């Protein structure tokens, strides 16, 4: 296996941090817009929900997917490894979970956007979808922040696989 140079590893780290922090900001903006769309009756739904759909599809999904992909690549080409440390496995699990929930939420987001665009949106008909957007965006924000904390504090603890690798000198 060809290991990347120090400069290449730093580049991967920059891309991973950029996609991770970018997704944090994008989710925060999405959450704010979802709250505004729910509580501010002065704004027409057409002003909010099509934008939320675009933000979800064109910003959040690519950033979270990119963070996941780059994180996996990084772990495979650095001494950290993918399955050696519990904190890396936790970050991987959190990111996969967040991406899965996001992908499941896209149909509801698109449903709101279509209803806003064709004029069929009513608060009564879409109250549960609006609440779901706020709930899931809040949860997504917590998950991304937790992954950020794990990245910085790196709690100790090798997996059994990591301990075996350490004992064998690999």
Short mmCIF file of C-alpha atoms in Angstrom, two decimals:
data_model
loop_
_atom_site.label_atom_id
_atom_site.label_comp_id
_atom_site.label_asym_id
_atom_site.label_seq_id
_atom_site.Cartn_x
_atom_site.Cartn_y
_atom_site.Cartn_z
CA UNK A 1 0.00 0.00 0.00
CA UNK A 2 1.33 3.42 -0.96
CA UNK A 3 1.00 5.87 1.91
CA UNK A 4 0.42 9.53 1.11
CA UNK A 5 3.06 12.13 1.82
CA UNK A 6 2.76 14.51 4.76
CA UNK A 7 1.52 17.22 2.38
CA UNK A 8 -1.14 14.92 0.97
CA UNK A 9 -2.28 13.92 4.48
CA UNK A 10 -2.54 17.60 5.44
CA UNK A 11 -4.58 18.27 2.30
CA UNK A 12 -6.95 15.43 3.22
CA UNK A 13 -7.24 16.88 6.73
CA UNK A 14 -8.05 20.35 5.35
CA UNK A 15 -10.75 18.92 3.06
CA UNK A 16 -12.19 16.83 5.91
CA UNK A 17 -12.31 19.78 8.30
CA UNK A 18 -13.78 22.04 5.60
CA UNK A 19 -16.56 19.59 4.72
CA UNK A 20 -17.31 18.85 8.37
CA UNK A 21 -17.39 22.47 9.50
CA UNK A 22 -19.23 23.44 6.31
CA UNK A 23 -21.92 20.88 7.06
CA UNK A 24 -22.21 22.26 10.59
CA UNK A 25 -22.84 25.76 9.22
CA UNK A 26 -25.21 24.54 6.51
CA UNK A 27 -27.28 22.54 9.01
CA UNK A 28 -27.42 25.58 11.31
CA UNK A 29 -28.73 27.75 8.45
CA UNK A 30 -31.21 25.04 7.47
CA UNK A 31 -32.46 24.86 11.08
CA UNK A 32 -32.87 28.62 11.28
CA UNK A 33 -34.83 28.72 8.01
CA UNK A 34 -37.01 25.80 9.12
CA UNK A 35 -37.82 27.62 12.36
CA UNK A 36 -38.57 30.86 10.50
CA UNK A 37 -40.80 28.98 8.05
CA UNK A 38 -42.75 27.52 10.95
CA UNK A 39 -43.15 30.52 13.25
CA UNK A 40 -43.11 33.60 11.00
CA UNK A 41 -46.49 33.75 9.28
CA UNK A 42 -45.57 36.98 7.47
CA UNK A 43 -43.29 35.15 5.03
CA UNK A 44 -44.89 33.17 2.23
CA UNK A 45 -43.91 29.46 2.19
CA UNK A 46 -42.57 29.98 -1.32
CA UNK A 47 -39.84 32.13 0.24
CA UNK A 48 -38.57 29.35 2.53
CA UNK A 49 -39.30 25.77 1.54
CA UNK A 50 -37.90 25.66 -2.01
CA UNK A 51 -34.71 27.19 -0.59
CA UNK A 52 -34.56 24.50 2.11
CA UNK A 53 -34.83 21.81 -0.54
CA UNK A 54 -31.98 23.33 -2.53
CA UNK A 55 -29.80 23.75 0.58
CA UNK A 56 -30.44 20.13 1.58
CA UNK A 57 -29.74 18.63 -1.86
CA UNK A 58 -26.92 20.88 -3.08
CA UNK A 59 -25.09 21.82 0.11
CA UNK A 60 -25.82 19.55 3.08
CA UNK A 61 -25.91 16.17 1.30
CA UNK A 62 -22.62 16.79 -0.58
CA UNK A 63 -20.86 18.17 2.50
CA UNK A 64 -21.90 15.33 4.82
CA UNK A 65 -21.15 12.75 2.11
CA UNK A 66 -17.79 14.38 1.48
CA UNK A 67 -16.93 14.44 5.18
CA UNK A 68 -17.80 10.74 5.42
CA UNK A 69 -15.80 9.76 2.34
CA UNK A 70 -12.74 11.85 3.20
CA UNK A 71 -12.85 10.64 6.82
CA UNK A 72 -12.81 7.03 5.66
CA UNK A 73 -9.96 7.70 3.23
CA UNK A 74 -8.00 9.54 5.93
CA UNK A 75 -8.40 6.73 8.41
CA UNK A 76 -7.25 4.16 5.87
CA UNK A 77 -4.08 6.04 4.85
CA UNK A 78 -2.93 7.23 8.28
CA UNK A 79 -1.76 5.38 11.38
CA UNK A 80 -5.12 6.12 13.06
CA UNK A 81 -6.79 3.34 11.08
CA UNK A 82 -10.51 2.86 10.57
CA UNK A 83 -11.14 0.28 13.31
CA UNK A 84 -8.28 0.87 15.76
CA UNK A 85 -9.82 3.53 17.99
CA UNK A 86 -13.30 3.70 19.46
CA UNK A 87 -13.58 7.45 18.79
CA UNK A 88 -13.09 6.90 15.05
CA UNK A 89 -15.72 4.17 15.00
CA UNK A 90 -18.06 6.48 16.93
CA UNK A 91 -17.50 9.30 14.42
CA UNK A 92 -18.07 6.92 11.54
CA UNK A 93 -21.29 5.63 13.10
CA UNK A 94 -22.55 9.14 13.88
CA UNK A 95 -21.84 10.35 10.35
CA UNK A 96 -23.44 7.34 8.66
CA UNK A 97 -26.47 7.71 10.94
CA UNK A 98 -26.78 11.44 10.23
CA UNK A 99 -26.47 10.91 6.48
CA UNK A 100 -29.08 8.12 6.58
CA UNK A 101 -31.57 10.28 8.48
CA UNK A 102 -30.90 13.19 6.13
CA UNK A 103 -31.56 11.04 3.06
CA UNK A 104 -34.82 9.81 4.61
CA UNK A 105 -35.89 13.41 5.31
CA UNK A 106 -35.35 14.62 1.74
CA UNK A 107 -38.78 13.45 0.56
CA UNK A 108 -40.53 15.52 3.27
CA UNK A 109 -38.40 18.53 2.43
CA UNK A 110 -39.23 18.15 -1.25
CA UNK A 111 -42.92 17.68 -0.42
CA UNK A 112 -42.95 21.03 1.39
CA UNK A 113 -41.10 22.71 -1.47
CA UNK A 114 -43.57 21.38 -4.06
CA UNK A 115 -46.57 22.39 -1.96
CA UNK A 116 -45.14 25.88 -1.50
CA UNK A 117 -44.43 26.21 -5.22
CA UNK A 118 -47.84 25.01 -6.42
CA UNK A 119 -49.79 26.95 -3.78
CA UNK A 120 -51.21 23.92 -1.96
CA UNK A 121 -49.27 24.59 1.24
CA UNK A 122 -51.33 25.02 4.40
CA UNK A 123 -49.96 25.12 7.92
CA UNK A 124 -52.49 22.53 9.10
CA UNK A 125 -51.62 20.03 6.36
CA UNK A 126 -47.86 20.32 6.82
CA UNK A 127 -47.43 21.01 10.55
CA UNK A 128 -45.95 17.56 11.23
CA UNK A 129 -43.48 17.88 8.34
CA UNK A 130 -42.46 21.35 9.55
CA UNK A 131 -41.92 20.00 13.07
CA UNK A 132 -39.94 17.09 11.65
CA UNK A 133 -37.61 19.48 9.82
CA UNK A 134 -36.86 21.35 13.04
CA UNK A 135 -36.44 18.18 15.09
CA UNK A 136 -34.17 16.44 12.59
CA UNK A 137 -32.08 19.52 11.82
CA UNK A 138 -31.59 20.04 15.57
CA UNK A 139 -30.55 16.41 15.93
CA UNK A 140 -28.23 16.72 12.95
CA UNK A 141 -26.58 19.73 14.53
CA UNK A 142 -26.03 17.81 17.78
CA UNK A 143 -24.60 14.81 15.92
CA UNK A 144 -22.16 16.94 13.90
CA UNK A 145 -21.10 18.82 17.05
CA UNK A 146 -20.54 15.51 18.85
CA UNK A 147 -18.35 14.29 15.97
CA UNK A 148 -16.42 17.56 16.19
CA UNK A 149 -15.86 17.06 19.93
CA UNK A 150 -14.64 13.50 19.31
CA UNK A 151 -12.22 14.79 16.68
CA UNK A 152 -10.66 17.28 19.04
CA UNK A 153 -10.60 15.33 22.32
CA UNK A 154 -9.93 11.88 20.81
CA UNK A 155 -10.95 9.85 23.88
CA UNK A 156 -8.51 7.07 24.65
CA UNK A 157 -9.33 3.50 24.02
CA UNK A 158 -8.20 1.02 21.43
CA UNK A 159 -10.55 -1.51 19.99
CA UNK A 160 -9.50 -5.17 20.40
CA UNK A 161 -8.33 -5.02 16.77
CA UNK A 162 -6.31 -1.87 17.48
CA UNK A 163 -4.74 -3.44 20.58
CA UNK A 164 -3.70 -6.52 18.59
CA UNK A 165 -2.18 -4.32 15.88
CA UNK A 166 -0.31 -2.30 18.52
CA UNK A 167 1.07 -5.45 20.18
CA UNK A 168 2.17 -6.85 16.82
CA UNK A 169 3.93 -3.58 15.96
CA UNK A 170 1.78 -2.73 12.93
#
